[in-house]
């Protein structure tokens, strides 16, 4: 088991937990730790309870620390909310004024709120907490405060001064407390990229040469909308906040029809609204990338929590039969590479491609190697031949035909959601239907041939299968049990030759962040695979590796 | 220039859509537009079936969703003139959110509403513009809802060119569509289009007794709204609003100032 150290800060929403958490994460990475940052919050703006868990690790790509080793609640209520997660070994940094009485944990009661008050601003308590942590985590003295001041750039001199002085005061107070913490050795290179899955997907889209993105706000897909909006001017593309998700996908399809590399994004309920649009992109054969950031449903469900329960919904999205691809990156590097890939596949085959993430992947902070440079995806526009002969939906053995866009003289055609003949005009005849259906089917078959096999880390003849955001969770479990780990990022269509690869294993377990084992169902319907047991949970929280290690151990 | 395809229109004989089809073709010729200079986005319904009767860059998408598709096309390549052809059902019932959103943003698309006050292609249900009391297949007791007026809606919504025309008058409809296409910004042309099969009330002769040209373009929105309202005796035709001073959406976007979003050559 990799050794981890978990630091949690918690407070009401609006008290700066999110920004303090991100700053702490950045500092940890700069200090050379392998780290993961995990934010929990509720669907409200002020009050309630939010927390940020920073996991430090001695190995790359850590999962969430199973223990809270150091805990700073900003209020008494924050302490109460997290009391159940405290163990005897947890160091509790609770303000003297909370008068905490607890049978668990090691209590330390510095007067942190007083420091904030002395600076005349109780709202800087998050900075004070970071100051206290800085000393305990042996960070270089100015690392955190420099990042905090960077964040506050442009704010009033008074505020900057309050933060600075409060931070220094907190360092002094902290130096009086010796906690004797075990910390992982900070042996990581310090020039790592700090990203969320959302940012990595945005980077992938930029690398592919995104022209147009349309979206409607919905957690947890909004971070991508925000990231792209903030980057549009300097990268020369356009983001349109639409009136609803139906508007978003139809705008994106319209833009693609006109030649733009086009994308839209949403979460559960919004994806439900986009169904007819996905089907339209399939029928018109307009390239389109659709980002689905999952959260637990049904209906509004748990808006700010995580889940993998929309997999089959994505695979079977859109009415009617048409080719599509579904990809589910397992980490931010894959977010970047597969988003670029999604544009490539969409342009090459004139299809909708869906990228699935979830709140866990979309909002976690990760530290990684810098992304490789990728070339822009070329626009798949062929200038048509002589005007008399050009047919947009001409029959070809691969199913992929020549694409024109408005503005090209001689390339006029109708993109028709009615079943159409090769020139796009309506044609309801049986002969034509069979021909066009076959064209679309041929593309599905061609795509399947070009899908890579899953990543396999071989440890034994028993294997654990995971997909999407649970990649590192699956890896930790299979390493702990010395079984093989098979991870799928290409979800649909499943690759050819999968039967052969999977039949080598004796026992196969599938683990998913949903209740019914959706990927297992897909595997069973598309392969001859015999699955030993399917494990799943969908309580809105990330899967707990330790729990599933114990479960699977009994089956080996 | 000929826009004919291999398919001759499949509308009912006497349908008002023939008149709008003729007027639209006439406008394109009148304005001298080449087929690579414009795109027509069709909604789903009898009006949208026009998509197979015109050899142009056409987009025949989803019921109610013509306007967002047109918005995407306009933003991707704002050099294209983008025209929407749809009916009262698609544009004003299922697509109302999109209609208002595009009007508010003064998106530079030109919307031609074939208003026959009925769902024709689905064989005769009442629509948002059906008159109160109209009996439809799904409203056998008569429509309870108030009739929606596309002209008033457009003015209140923020459209910068708003007109009403009658499909029986092809020369006038041609002229008005030409003005709409030439206007920079969100333009609406409501064309009163009698459905000869399913609307037995609002017939050609019913309209001919009531339509009356506006003497001049109203000077204010309030005056335009007053004139827009149907009365027992009179339905005004003509241009209700033509505000060329308003900036269309794409001209407010810095990166679209010097060039179009996509360059395909």
Short mmCIF file of C-alpha atoms in Angstrom, two decimals, chain B residues 6-231:
data_model
loop_
_atom_site.label_atom_id
_atom_site.label_comp_id
_atom_site.label_asym_id
_atom_site.label_seq_id
_atom_site.Cartn_x
_atom_site.Cartn_y
_atom_site.Cartn_z
CA UNK B 6 -35.64 16.90 -58.71
CA UNK B 7 -38.56 16.99 -56.28
CA UNK B 8 -41.66 19.06 -57.07
CA UNK B 9 -43.35 20.48 -53.95
CA UNK B 10 -45.53 17.99 -52.11
CA UNK B 11 -47.76 20.60 -50.45
CA UNK B 12 -51.55 20.42 -50.83
CA UNK B 13 -52.87 22.21 -53.92
CA UNK B 14 -53.68 25.79 -52.93
CA UNK B 15 -51.38 25.75 -49.89
CA UNK B 16 -49.99 29.14 -48.88
CA UNK B 17 -46.51 27.58 -48.76
CA UNK B 18 -46.35 27.78 -52.56
CA UNK B 19 -46.62 31.56 -52.29
CA UNK B 20 -43.86 31.82 -49.69
CA UNK B 21 -41.63 29.46 -51.71
CA UNK B 22 -42.10 31.69 -54.76
CA UNK B 23 -41.51 34.86 -52.75
CA UNK B 24 -38.33 33.52 -51.11
CA UNK B 25 -36.88 32.46 -54.47
CA UNK B 26 -37.90 35.85 -55.86
CA UNK B 27 -36.12 37.69 -53.02
CA UNK B 28 -32.92 35.72 -53.48
CA UNK B 29 -32.95 36.57 -57.19
CA UNK B 30 -33.89 40.19 -56.49
CA UNK B 31 -30.94 40.55 -54.10
CA UNK B 32 -28.62 38.76 -56.52
CA UNK B 33 -27.44 36.29 -53.86
CA UNK B 34 -25.27 33.43 -55.09
CA UNK B 35 -25.91 29.98 -53.61
CA UNK B 36 -22.60 30.03 -51.75
CA UNK B 37 -23.54 33.27 -49.98
CA UNK B 38 -26.46 32.06 -47.89
CA UNK B 39 -27.78 29.10 -45.90
CA UNK B 40 -31.39 28.28 -45.19
CA UNK B 41 -32.22 26.49 -41.96
CA UNK B 42 -35.55 24.69 -42.06
CA UNK B 43 -37.68 23.69 -39.11
CA UNK B 44 -39.79 20.51 -39.19
CA UNK B 45 -43.32 20.74 -40.53
CA UNK B 46 -45.00 21.55 -43.83
CA UNK B 47 -42.85 24.70 -44.12
CA UNK B 48 -39.67 22.70 -43.51
CA UNK B 49 -40.52 20.32 -46.33
CA UNK B 50 -39.44 23.20 -48.56
CA UNK B 51 -35.89 21.99 -47.80
CA UNK B 52 -36.12 19.35 -50.50
CA UNK B 53 -37.50 21.82 -53.05
CA UNK B 54 -34.55 24.24 -53.05
CA UNK B 55 -31.04 23.56 -54.32
CA UNK B 56 -29.09 25.66 -51.82
CA UNK B 57 -27.01 25.12 -48.68
CA UNK B 58 -29.80 23.81 -46.51
CA UNK B 59 -30.06 22.50 -42.94
CA UNK B 60 -33.22 20.60 -42.11
CA UNK B 61 -32.78 19.90 -38.41
CA UNK B 62 -35.12 19.23 -35.51
CA UNK B 63 -38.64 20.41 -34.80
CA UNK B 64 -38.43 23.73 -32.93
CA UNK B 65 -34.64 23.93 -33.10
CA UNK B 66 -34.00 25.79 -36.35
CA UNK B 67 -33.00 29.01 -34.58
CA UNK B 68 -30.12 27.65 -32.46
CA UNK B 69 -28.76 25.77 -35.50
CA UNK B 70 -28.94 29.03 -37.47
CA UNK B 71 -27.15 30.80 -34.61
CA UNK B 72 -24.31 28.26 -34.75
CA UNK B 73 -23.98 28.69 -38.52
CA UNK B 74 -23.98 32.50 -38.25
CA UNK B 75 -21.33 32.54 -35.52
CA UNK B 76 -19.11 30.05 -37.38
CA UNK B 77 -19.27 32.00 -40.64
CA UNK B 78 -20.88 35.42 -40.29
CA UNK B 79 -20.33 36.19 -43.96
CA UNK B 80 -23.21 33.84 -44.72
CA UNK B 81 -26.71 35.25 -44.82
CA UNK B 82 -28.69 32.87 -42.61
CA UNK B 83 -32.40 32.45 -43.22
CA UNK B 84 -34.78 30.38 -41.09
CA UNK B 85 -37.93 28.86 -42.58
CA UNK B 86 -40.38 27.45 -40.05
CA UNK B 87 -43.94 27.35 -38.86
CA UNK B 88 -45.94 28.67 -35.94
CA UNK B 89 -45.77 25.28 -34.20
CA UNK B 90 -42.03 24.71 -34.35
CA UNK B 91 -40.84 28.28 -33.91
CA UNK B 92 -43.40 29.53 -31.39
CA UNK B 93 -44.29 26.45 -29.34
CA UNK B 94 -41.40 24.01 -29.08
CA UNK B 95 -38.83 26.63 -30.12
CA UNK B 96 -40.09 29.66 -28.20
CA UNK B 97 -37.12 29.80 -25.80
CA UNK B 98 -34.73 29.88 -28.76
CA UNK B 99 -36.83 32.49 -30.57
CA UNK B 100 -36.75 34.89 -27.62
CA UNK B 101 -33.04 34.23 -26.92
CA UNK B 102 -32.04 34.99 -30.52
CA UNK B 103 -34.29 38.07 -30.63
CA UNK B 104 -32.81 39.42 -27.38
CA UNK B 105 -29.28 39.00 -28.73
CA UNK B 106 -30.17 40.54 -32.10
CA UNK B 107 -28.61 37.51 -33.78
CA UNK B 108 -28.26 38.31 -37.47
CA UNK B 109 -30.67 35.67 -38.80
CA UNK B 110 -33.84 36.19 -40.77
CA UNK B 111 -36.83 34.20 -39.61
CA UNK B 112 -39.77 33.54 -41.91
CA UNK B 113 -42.73 32.22 -39.94
CA UNK B 114 -45.25 30.35 -42.04
CA UNK B 115 -48.23 31.08 -39.82
CA UNK B 116 -51.12 28.78 -40.73
CA UNK B 117 -52.42 28.67 -37.13
CA UNK B 118 -52.46 24.89 -37.11
CA UNK B 119 -50.17 21.85 -37.01
CA UNK B 120 -50.60 20.75 -40.61
CA UNK B 121 -48.11 17.92 -41.11
CA UNK B 122 -49.39 16.12 -38.02
CA UNK B 123 -52.92 16.49 -39.42
CA UNK B 124 -54.66 19.31 -37.67
CA UNK B 125 -53.92 20.01 -34.01
CA UNK B 126 -54.22 23.55 -32.67
CA UNK B 127 -51.07 25.70 -32.47
CA UNK B 128 -49.96 28.69 -30.34
CA UNK B 129 -51.41 31.04 -32.97
CA UNK B 130 -54.79 29.27 -33.27
CA UNK B 131 -57.68 31.56 -32.44
CA UNK B 132 -59.37 31.03 -29.09
CA UNK B 133 -62.17 28.49 -29.47
CA UNK B 134 -60.67 26.77 -32.55
CA UNK B 135 -61.45 23.06 -32.50
CA UNK B 136 -58.41 20.90 -33.23
CA UNK B 137 -57.92 17.13 -33.23
CA UNK B 138 -56.43 17.28 -29.75
CA UNK B 139 -58.63 20.13 -28.55
CA UNK B 140 -62.14 18.98 -29.54
CA UNK B 141 -63.75 21.38 -27.04
CA UNK B 142 -61.96 24.36 -28.54
CA UNK B 143 -58.71 26.12 -27.73
CA UNK B 144 -58.73 27.67 -24.26
CA UNK B 145 -55.40 29.48 -24.63
CA UNK B 146 -54.99 33.01 -25.83
CA UNK B 147 -53.72 33.41 -29.40
CA UNK B 148 -50.03 34.35 -29.59
CA UNK B 149 -49.15 37.19 -31.97
CA UNK B 150 -45.69 36.68 -33.54
CA UNK B 151 -45.31 40.38 -34.43
CA UNK B 152 -45.95 41.64 -30.87
CA UNK B 153 -43.75 38.87 -29.46
CA UNK B 154 -40.90 39.84 -31.79
CA UNK B 155 -41.11 43.53 -30.92
CA UNK B 156 -41.15 42.86 -27.18
CA UNK B 157 -38.46 40.20 -27.54
CA UNK B 158 -35.99 42.60 -29.14
CA UNK B 159 -36.13 41.79 -32.87
CA UNK B 160 -34.85 44.75 -34.90
CA UNK B 161 -36.84 44.06 -38.06
CA UNK B 162 -40.44 42.90 -37.77
CA UNK B 163 -42.98 42.53 -40.56
CA UNK B 164 -46.20 40.75 -41.46
CA UNK B 165 -47.23 39.65 -44.90
CA UNK B 166 -49.87 37.49 -46.58
CA UNK B 167 -48.90 34.47 -48.67
CA UNK B 168 -51.60 35.29 -51.21
CA UNK B 169 -49.71 38.45 -52.16
CA UNK B 170 -46.46 37.18 -53.64
CA UNK B 171 -45.02 40.50 -54.91
CA UNK B 172 -45.47 42.18 -51.52
CA UNK B 173 -44.14 39.14 -49.63
CA UNK B 174 -41.11 39.08 -51.93
CA UNK B 175 -40.39 42.73 -51.18
CA UNK B 176 -40.71 42.25 -47.44
CA UNK B 177 -38.52 39.14 -47.37
CA UNK B 178 -35.90 41.06 -49.37
CA UNK B 179 -35.95 43.86 -46.79
CA UNK B 180 -35.61 41.30 -43.99
CA UNK B 181 -32.64 39.59 -45.66
CA UNK B 182 -30.97 42.97 -46.22
CA UNK B 183 -31.48 44.00 -42.59
CA UNK B 184 -28.55 43.47 -40.21
CA UNK B 185 -29.90 41.82 -37.07
CA UNK B 186 -32.71 39.56 -35.92
CA UNK B 187 -35.48 39.88 -38.50
CA UNK B 188 -38.92 38.34 -38.37
CA UNK B 189 -41.39 38.06 -41.22
CA UNK B 190 -44.69 36.54 -40.21
CA UNK B 191 -46.44 35.32 -43.34
CA UNK B 192 -50.14 34.58 -42.97
CA UNK B 193 -50.44 31.28 -44.75
CA UNK B 194 -53.89 29.69 -44.98
CA UNK B 195 -53.88 25.91 -44.48
CA UNK B 196 -56.41 24.78 -47.06
CA UNK B 197 -56.81 21.32 -45.53
CA UNK B 198 -56.93 21.73 -41.77
CA UNK B 199 -57.82 25.36 -41.06
CA UNK B 200 -61.41 25.92 -42.18
CA UNK B 201 -61.68 29.25 -40.35
CA UNK B 202 -58.68 31.35 -41.40
CA UNK B 203 -59.09 30.83 -45.13
CA UNK B 204 -57.84 32.88 -48.09
CA UNK B 205 -61.14 34.73 -48.33
CA UNK B 206 -61.22 35.27 -44.54
CA UNK B 207 -57.84 36.97 -44.74
CA UNK B 208 -58.64 38.89 -47.89
CA UNK B 209 -61.55 40.55 -46.09
CA UNK B 210 -59.30 41.67 -43.24
CA UNK B 211 -55.76 42.37 -44.40
CA UNK B 212 -54.87 46.02 -44.67
CA UNK B 213 -51.47 47.59 -45.41
CA UNK B 214 -49.82 49.85 -42.86
CA UNK B 215 -49.66 53.42 -44.11
CA UNK B 216 -46.14 53.85 -42.76
CA UNK B 217 -43.64 52.18 -40.45
CA UNK B 218 -44.71 52.94 -36.85
CA UNK B 219 -42.34 55.38 -35.14
CA UNK B 220 -42.21 53.66 -31.77
CA UNK B 221 -42.49 50.13 -30.40
CA UNK B 222 -45.67 51.13 -28.59
CA UNK B 223 -47.27 52.34 -31.78
CA UNK B 224 -46.11 49.18 -33.56
CA UNK B 225 -47.67 47.02 -30.83
CA UNK B 226 -50.96 48.86 -31.19
CA UNK B 227 -51.00 48.25 -34.94
CA UNK B 228 -49.86 44.62 -34.58
CA UNK B 229 -52.94 43.47 -32.70
CA UNK B 230 -55.59 41.69 -34.77
CA UNK B 231 -59.05 43.18 -34.49
#
